[in-house]
Amino acid sequence: MKQTYLLVLAILSCYACNRHKHSHSEIQRDSAKSMKEHLDHISTATVAFITDAAVITEEEINTGKAAIKKARNFRTKQYAKKAVEDHTNFYNELQSLASQTGVTLPAPNTHKGLETLNTDTDFDKAYIKQSISNHRKLLERINIASASDEDSVSTLSMRALPVMETCLSDANIVLQDFRKQMNNRDISHN
């Protein structure tokens, strides 16, 4: 009897846990939607900018910290240090803007962005490619936000724009260096 009771309890517990599984993006969308319902003075675009930029920026910080430890290439490590510094500053400004506007940032995810990097054999190149992709997404959002009617949003966006453009440019230069190295290896093996 006691074993049957424990088995039923275990099954019900598993069922209850699975009922509430949502992906990180679903939780983020629900969070943004519920915030918007309570923040009529803030545009949907502002909420989306703050939350999206925070997620992308957090990923850049996480992957940058991993690159500082794992990268083999000196230029990659240099780039990662600068990216972590720039994105940490931007994230702090996003937190301040979120606080001023009443927007709740998504819960921190210290593993965001590391899933693919941890399985890639060429960590340095994978990190730089991921950083380029993230910067393109972030710059798209910053460009849209820079035209915002909300002064605090447009001011932050305009201040962040040249910093993030420089980050993207630097990442592209590191990637070009990798490609040159690969071409030089191919030539020397012929």
Coordinates of C-alpha atoms in Angstrom, one line a residue:
M1 CA 0.0 0.0 0.0
K2 CA 2.7 2.4 1.0
Q3 CA 4.7 1.7 -2.2
T4 CA 1.6 2.3 -4.4
Y5 CA 1.0 5.6 -2.6
L6 CA 4.6 6.7 -3.2
L7 CA 4.4 5.6 -6.9
V8 CA 1.2 7.6 -7.4
L9 CA 2.7 10.6 -5.6
A10 CA 5.8 10.5 -7.8
I11 CA 3.7 10.3 -11.0
L12 CA 1.6 13.2 -10.0
S13 CA 4.7 15.2 -9.1
C14 CA 6.2 14.6 -12.5
Y15 CA 3.0 15.5 -14.2
A16 CA 2.7 18.8 -12.2
C17 CA 6.3 19.7 -13.0
N18 CA 5.9 19.1 -16.8
R19 CA 2.7 21.2 -16.9
H20 CA 4.7 24.3 -16.3
K21 CA 7.6 23.8 -18.7
H22 CA 8.0 26.8 -21.0
S23 CA 10.9 27.8 -23.2
H24 CA 12.9 30.8 -22.2
S25 CA 11.5 32.7 -25.2
E26 CA 7.9 31.9 -24.2
I27 CA 8.5 33.2 -20.7
Q28 CA 10.1 36.3 -22.1
R29 CA 7.2 37.0 -24.4
D30 CA 4.7 36.4 -21.6
S31 CA 6.7 38.7 -19.3
A32 CA 6.8 41.4 -21.9
K33 CA 3.1 41.0 -22.6
S34 CA 2.1 41.2 -18.9
M35 CA 4.4 44.2 -18.3
K36 CA 2.8 46.0 -21.2
E37 CA -0.6 45.5 -19.7
H38 CA 0.5 47.2 -16.5
L39 CA 2.7 49.9 -18.1
D40 CA 0.4 51.9 -20.3
H41 CA 2.8 54.8 -20.3
I42 CA 5.5 52.7 -22.0
S43 CA 5.3 51.7 -25.6
T44 CA 5.5 48.1 -26.7
A45 CA 8.5 49.0 -28.7
T46 CA 10.3 50.3 -25.6
V47 CA 9.5 47.2 -23.6
A48 CA 10.7 45.0 -26.5
F49 CA 13.9 47.0 -26.9
I50 CA 14.8 46.9 -23.3
T51 CA 14.1 43.1 -22.9
D52 CA 15.6 42.1 -26.2
A53 CA 18.7 44.2 -25.8
A54 CA 19.2 42.9 -22.3
V55 CA 19.0 39.2 -23.5
I56 CA 21.4 39.8 -26.3
T57 CA 23.8 41.8 -24.2
E58 CA 23.7 39.2 -21.4
E59 CA 24.6 36.6 -24.0
E60 CA 27.6 38.7 -25.1
I61 CA 28.8 39.0 -21.6
N62 CA 28.5 35.3 -20.9
T63 CA 30.2 34.2 -24.1
G64 CA 32.9 36.9 -23.7
K65 CA 33.7 35.7 -20.2
A66 CA 34.0 32.1 -21.6
A67 CA 36.2 33.3 -24.4
I68 CA 38.6 35.1 -22.0
K69 CA 39.1 31.7 -20.4
K70 CA 39.0 29.3 -23.3
A71 CA 40.2 31.2 -26.4
R72 CA 43.5 30.2 -27.8
N73 CA 44.0 33.2 -30.0
F74 CA 45.4 36.4 -28.4
R75 CA 43.2 38.6 -30.6
T76 CA 40.1 36.7 -29.6
K77 CA 40.9 37.1 -25.9
Q78 CA 41.6 40.9 -26.4
Y79 CA 38.3 41.2 -28.3
A80 CA 36.4 39.3 -25.6
K81 CA 37.8 41.5 -22.8
K82 CA 36.7 44.7 -24.6
A83 CA 33.3 43.2 -25.5
V84 CA 32.6 42.1 -21.9
E85 CA 33.5 45.6 -20.7
D86 CA 31.4 47.4 -23.3
H87 CA 28.4 45.1 -22.9
T88 CA 28.6 45.2 -19.1
N89 CA 28.4 49.0 -19.3
F90 CA 25.5 48.8 -21.7
Y91 CA 23.7 46.2 -19.6
N92 CA 24.0 48.5 -16.5
E93 CA 22.5 51.3 -18.5
L94 CA 19.7 49.0 -19.7
Q95 CA 19.0 48.1 -16.0
S96 CA 18.8 51.8 -15.1
L97 CA 16.4 52.5 -18.0
A98 CA 14.3 49.4 -17.0
S99 CA 14.2 50.7 -13.5
Q100 CA 13.1 54.2 -14.6
T101 CA 10.4 52.9 -16.9
G102 CA 9.2 50.1 -14.6
V103 CA 10.2 47.3 -17.1
T104 CA 11.3 44.0 -15.6
L105 CA 14.3 42.6 -17.2
P106 CA 14.3 38.8 -18.0
A107 CA 15.8 36.6 -15.3
P108 CA 19.6 36.3 -15.8
N109 CA 20.6 33.2 -17.7
T110 CA 24.3 32.6 -17.1
H111 CA 24.4 29.8 -19.7
K112 CA 22.8 31.8 -22.5
G113 CA 24.9 31.5 -25.7
L114 CA 27.3 28.9 -24.3
E115 CA 25.3 25.9 -25.6
T116 CA 26.8 25.9 -29.1
L117 CA 30.2 27.2 -28.1
N118 CA 30.8 24.4 -25.7
T119 CA 30.4 21.8 -28.4
D120 CA 32.4 23.5 -31.2
T121 CA 35.9 22.3 -31.8
D122 CA 37.1 25.7 -33.1
F123 CA 36.0 27.8 -30.1
D124 CA 37.6 31.0 -31.2
K125 CA 36.0 31.1 -34.6
A126 CA 32.6 30.0 -33.3
Y127 CA 32.7 32.7 -30.6
I128 CA 33.6 35.4 -33.1
K129 CA 30.8 34.3 -35.5
Q130 CA 28.3 34.2 -32.7
S131 CA 29.4 37.6 -31.5
I132 CA 28.9 39.0 -35.1
S133 CA 25.5 37.6 -35.3
N134 CA 24.5 39.0 -31.8
H135 CA 25.9 42.4 -32.7
R136 CA 23.9 42.5 -35.9
K137 CA 20.7 41.7 -34.0
L138 CA 21.5 44.2 -31.3
L139 CA 22.3 47.0 -33.8
E140 CA 19.0 46.4 -35.5
R141 CA 17.2 46.9 -32.3
I142 CA 19.4 49.9 -31.3
N143 CA 18.7 51.6 -34.7
I144 CA 15.0 51.2 -34.3
A145 CA 15.1 52.4 -30.7
S146 CA 17.2 55.5 -31.7
A147 CA 14.1 56.8 -33.4
S148 CA 11.9 56.4 -30.3
D149 CA 9.8 59.3 -29.1
E150 CA 10.9 58.4 -25.6
D151 CA 13.9 60.5 -24.9
S152 CA 15.6 58.1 -22.4
V153 CA 15.4 55.3 -25.0
S154 CA 16.6 57.3 -27.9
T155 CA 19.4 58.8 -25.8
L156 CA 20.7 55.4 -24.6
S157 CA 20.4 54.0 -28.1
M158 CA 22.4 56.9 -29.7
R159 CA 25.1 56.6 -27.0
A160 CA 25.3 52.8 -27.5
L161 CA 25.2 52.8 -31.3
P162 CA 28.9 53.8 -32.0
V163 CA 30.2 51.5 -29.2
M164 CA 28.3 48.4 -30.6
E165 CA 29.2 49.3 -34.2
T166 CA 32.9 49.3 -33.2
C167 CA 32.4 46.0 -31.4
L168 CA 30.9 44.5 -34.7
S169 CA 33.7 46.0 -36.7
D170 CA 36.4 44.6 -34.4
A171 CA 34.7 41.1 -34.5
N172 CA 34.7 41.2 -38.3
I173 CA 38.4 42.1 -38.3
V174 CA 39.2 39.1 -36.1
L175 CA 37.2 36.8 -38.3
Q176 CA 39.0 38.1 -41.4
D177 CA 42.3 37.4 -39.6
F178 CA 41.1 33.8 -39.1
R179 CA 40.3 33.5 -42.8
K180 CA 43.7 34.8 -43.8
Q181 CA 45.4 32.3 -41.4
M182 CA 43.4 29.5 -43.0
N183 CA 44.3 30.6 -46.5
N184 CA 48.0 30.8 -45.5
R185 CA 47.8 27.3 -44.1
D186 CA 46.2 26.0 -47.4
I187 CA 49.0 27.7 -49.5
S188 CA 51.8 26.3 -47.3
H189 CA 50.4 22.8 -47.6
N190 CA 50.4 22.9 -51.5

